Amino acid sequence: MLNVAWVQAVFLLLVAALMQPSFAARVIVDGDPGTEAYVNVASSEAPSIQAEVYRELGLEVTGDTIVYVSTDSAAMVARAGREQGSTPPEWAAGLAYPSLRRVYLHAAVPLSDFRVTLRHELSHVAFGQVTSKRRAPRWFVEGLAVWQ
């Protein structure tokens, strides 16, 4: 015969487990000294931008995304090159490494342009989750990121 107290305890544990909030993927933002205003914008706006971009693609956000803000384009390219072991294009306004869920931006632009680039690069990260095992044409990936 089952112990009533044991059944009640198991029931309460199951209810508590079901009521736990699900894992919420984060956008972790850091930056060089002097980029605090841009880091604050990215920290406050990136989570909702990311959620919207994923929703538009019919995806669920899984895993953390890291955004790093450098002082200028040269510093951004240098940091991404060091950390990713590649040579990014010097003309880039931002860089995304979708498989690593990593975004690099710089603060040498007006905040309005920074916001546009943040959304663009987060779109690359999101779309990279769809195409992680196959490569979409570059024109399509860029067009999607511009559209978003």
PDB file of N, CA and C in Angstrom, residues 46-81:
ATOM      1  N   ALA A  46      19.206  44.225 -26.999  1.00  0.00           N
ATOM      2  CA  ALA A  46      19.510  42.968 -27.701  1.00  0.00           C
ATOM      3  C   ALA A  46      18.579  41.815 -27.331  1.00  0.00           C
ATOM      4  N   PRO A  47      18.213  41.632 -26.061  1.00  0.00           N
ATOM      5  CA  PRO A  47      17.310  40.504 -25.763  1.00  0.00           C
ATOM      6  C   PRO A  47      15.980  40.576 -26.521  1.00  0.00           C
ATOM      7  N   SER A  48      15.381  41.751 -26.592  1.00  0.00           N
ATOM      8  CA  SER A  48      14.100  41.850 -27.307  1.00  0.00           C
ATOM      9  C   SER A  48      14.306  41.758 -28.814  1.00  0.00           C
ATOM     10  N   ILE A  49      15.404  42.301 -29.320  1.00  0.00           N
ATOM     11  CA  ILE A  49      15.718  42.172 -30.751  1.00  0.00           C
ATOM     12  C   ILE A  49      15.905  40.698 -31.087  1.00  0.00           C
ATOM     13  N   GLN A  50      16.685  40.010 -30.273  1.00  0.00           N
ATOM     14  CA  GLN A  50      16.940  38.585 -30.511  1.00  0.00           C
ATOM     15  C   GLN A  50      15.632  37.788 -30.502  1.00  0.00           C
ATOM     16  N   ALA A  51      14.784  38.054 -29.519  1.00  0.00           N
ATOM     17  CA  ALA A  51      13.507  37.334 -29.434  1.00  0.00           C
ATOM     18  C   ALA A  51      12.655  37.593 -30.673  1.00  0.00           C
ATOM     19  N   GLU A  52      12.622  38.838 -31.126  1.00  0.00           N
ATOM     20  CA  GLU A  52      11.827  39.184 -32.310  1.00  0.00           C
ATOM     21  C   GLU A  52      12.373  38.511 -33.569  1.00  0.00           C
ATOM     22  N   VAL A  53      13.691  38.548 -33.751  1.00  0.00           N
ATOM     23  CA  VAL A  53      14.316  37.936 -34.925  1.00  0.00           C
ATOM     24  C   VAL A  53      14.034  36.435 -34.950  1.00  0.00           C
ATOM     25  N   TYR A  54      14.209  35.780 -33.829  1.00  0.00           N
ATOM     26  CA  TYR A  54      13.947  34.336 -33.766  1.00  0.00           C
ATOM     27  C   TYR A  54      12.480  34.030 -34.043  1.00  0.00           C
ATOM     28  N   ARG A  55      11.588  34.848 -33.472  1.00  0.00           N
ATOM     29  CA  ARG A  55      10.158  34.648 -33.690  1.00  0.00           C
ATOM     30  C   ARG A  55       9.818  34.789 -35.179  1.00  0.00           C
ATOM     31  N   GLU A  56      10.400  35.802 -35.834  1.00  0.00           N
ATOM     32  CA  GLU A  56      10.154  36.005 -37.264  1.00  0.00           C
ATOM     33  C   GLU A  56      10.627  34.820 -38.101  1.00  0.00           C
ATOM     34  N   LEU A  57      11.662  34.136 -37.636  1.00  0.00           N
ATOM     35  CA  LEU A  57      12.179  32.965 -38.351  1.00  0.00           C
ATOM     36  C   LEU A  57      11.503  31.670 -37.909  1.00  0.00           C
ATOM     37  N   GLY A  58      10.596  31.783 -36.933  1.00  0.00           N
ATOM     38  CA  GLY A  58       9.913  30.590 -36.440  1.00  0.00           C
ATOM     39  C   GLY A  58      10.809  29.714 -35.591  1.00  0.00           C
ATOM     40  N   LEU A  59      11.768  30.318 -34.914  1.00  0.00           N
ATOM     41  CA  LEU A  59      12.729  29.576 -34.104  1.00  0.00           C
ATOM     42  C   LEU A  59      12.538  29.879 -32.626  1.00  0.00           C
ATOM     43  N   GLU A  60      13.056  29.002 -31.803  1.00  0.00           N
ATOM     44  CA  GLU A  60      13.108  29.226 -30.363  1.00  0.00           C
ATOM     45  C   GLU A  60      14.542  29.590 -30.011  1.00  0.00           C
ATOM     46  N   VAL A  61      14.709  30.620 -29.192  1.00  0.00           N
ATOM     47  CA  VAL A  61      16.044  31.025 -28.771  1.00  0.00           C
ATOM     48  C   VAL A  61      16.599  29.977 -27.830  1.00  0.00           C
ATOM     49  N   THR A  62      17.752  29.431 -28.178  1.00  0.00           N
ATOM     50  CA  THR A  62      18.415  28.461 -27.308  1.00  0.00           C
ATOM     51  C   THR A  62      19.883  28.845 -27.218  1.00  0.00           C
ATOM     52  N   GLY A  63      20.406  28.861 -26.047  1.00  0.00           N
ATOM     53  CA  GLY A  63      21.816  29.181 -25.862  1.00  0.00           C
ATOM     54  C   GLY A  63      22.063  30.672 -25.768  1.00  0.00           C
ATOM     55  N   ASP A  64      23.121  31.009 -25.093  1.00  0.00           N
ATOM     56  CA  ASP A  64      23.504  32.403 -24.905  1.00  0.00           C
ATOM     57  C   ASP A  64      24.216  32.942 -26.140  1.00  0.00           C
ATOM     58  N   THR A  65      24.039  34.230 -26.383  1.00  0.00           N
ATOM     59  CA  THR A  65      24.760  34.933 -27.434  1.00  0.00           C
ATOM     60  C   THR A  65      25.647  35.967 -26.752  1.00  0.00           C
ATOM     61  N   ILE A  66      26.886  36.057 -27.196  1.00  0.00           N
ATOM     62  CA  ILE A  66      27.837  37.013 -26.619  1.00  0.00           C
ATOM     63  C   ILE A  66      28.068  38.131 -27.620  1.00  0.00           C
ATOM     64  N   VAL A  67      27.928  39.366 -27.148  1.00  0.00           N
ATOM     65  CA  VAL A  67      28.167  40.552 -27.969  1.00  0.00           C
ATOM     66  C   VAL A  67      29.315  41.327 -27.342  1.00  0.00           C
ATOM     67  N   TYR A  68      30.307  41.690 -28.161  1.00  0.00           N
ATOM     68  CA  TYR A  68      31.422  42.495 -27.668  1.00  0.00           C
ATOM     69  C   TYR A  68      31.491  43.777 -28.480  1.00  0.00           C
ATOM     70  N   VAL A  69      31.602  44.916 -27.766  1.00  0.00           N
ATOM     71  CA  VAL A  69      31.664  46.229 -28.406  1.00  0.00           C
ATOM     72  C   VAL A  69      33.078  46.787 -28.267  1.00  0.00           C
ATOM     73  N   SER A  70      33.730  47.025 -29.408  1.00  0.00           N
ATOM     74  CA  SER A  70      35.065  47.621 -29.435  1.00  0.00           C
ATOM     75  C   SER A  70      34.947  49.126 -29.680  1.00  0.00           C
ATOM     76  N   THR A  71      36.037  49.826 -29.448  1.00  0.00           N
ATOM     77  CA  THR A  71      36.005  51.279 -29.608  1.00  0.00           C
ATOM     78  C   THR A  71      35.839  51.708 -31.065  1.00  0.00           C
ATOM     79  N   ASP A  72      36.463  50.982 -31.983  1.00  0.00           N
ATOM     80  CA  ASP A  72      36.374  51.347 -33.394  1.00  0.00           C
ATOM     81  C   ASP A  72      36.496  50.099 -34.260  1.00  0.00           C
ATOM     82  N   SER A  73      36.379  50.288 -35.560  1.00  0.00           N
ATOM     83  CA  SER A  73      36.375  49.166 -36.492  1.00  0.00           C
ATOM     84  C   SER A  73      37.674  48.367 -36.436  1.00  0.00           C
ATOM     85  N   ALA A  74      38.805  49.057 -36.385  1.00  0.00           N
ATOM     86  CA  ALA A  74      40.100  48.363 -36.357  1.00  0.00           C
ATOM     87  C   ALA A  74      40.229  47.496 -35.106  1.00  0.00           C
ATOM     88  N   ALA A  75      39.792  48.022 -33.960  1.00  0.00           N
ATOM     89  CA  ALA A  75      39.844  47.243 -32.716  1.00  0.00           C
ATOM     90  C   ALA A  75      38.893  46.046 -32.784  1.00  0.00           C
ATOM     91  N   MET A  76      37.730  46.235 -33.408  1.00  0.00           N
ATOM     92  CA  MET A  76      36.769  45.136 -33.559  1.00  0.00           C
ATOM     93  C   MET A  76      37.352  44.024 -34.423  1.00  0.00           C
ATOM     94  N   VAL A  77      37.923  44.412 -35.568  1.00  0.00           N
ATOM     95  CA  VAL A  77      38.510  43.436 -36.486  1.00  0.00           C
ATOM     96  C   VAL A  77      39.673  42.706 -35.817  1.00  0.00           C
ATOM     97  N   ALA A  78      40.506  43.451 -35.088  1.00  0.00           N
ATOM     98  CA  ALA A  78      41.649  42.839 -34.408  1.00  0.00           C
ATOM     99  C   ALA A  78      41.190  41.840 -33.342  1.00  0.00           C
ATOM    100  N   ARG A  79      40.193  42.216 -32.539  1.00  0.00           N
ATOM    101  CA  ARG A  79      39.692  41.321 -31.488  1.00  0.00           C
ATOM    102  C   ARG A  79      39.078  40.068 -32.101  1.00  0.00           C
ATOM    103  N   ALA A  80      38.219  40.252 -33.092  1.00  0.00           N
ATOM    104  CA  ALA A  80      37.588  39.088 -33.728  1.00  0.00           C
ATOM    105  C   ALA A  80      38.644  38.192 -34.354  1.00  0.00           C
ATOM    106  N   GLY A  81      39.645  38.778 -34.982  1.00  0.00           N
ATOM    107  CA  GLY A  81      40.710  37.986 -35.590  1.00  0.00           C
ATOM    108  C   GLY A  81      41.474  37.168 -34.563  1.00  0.00           C
TER     109      GLY A  81
END
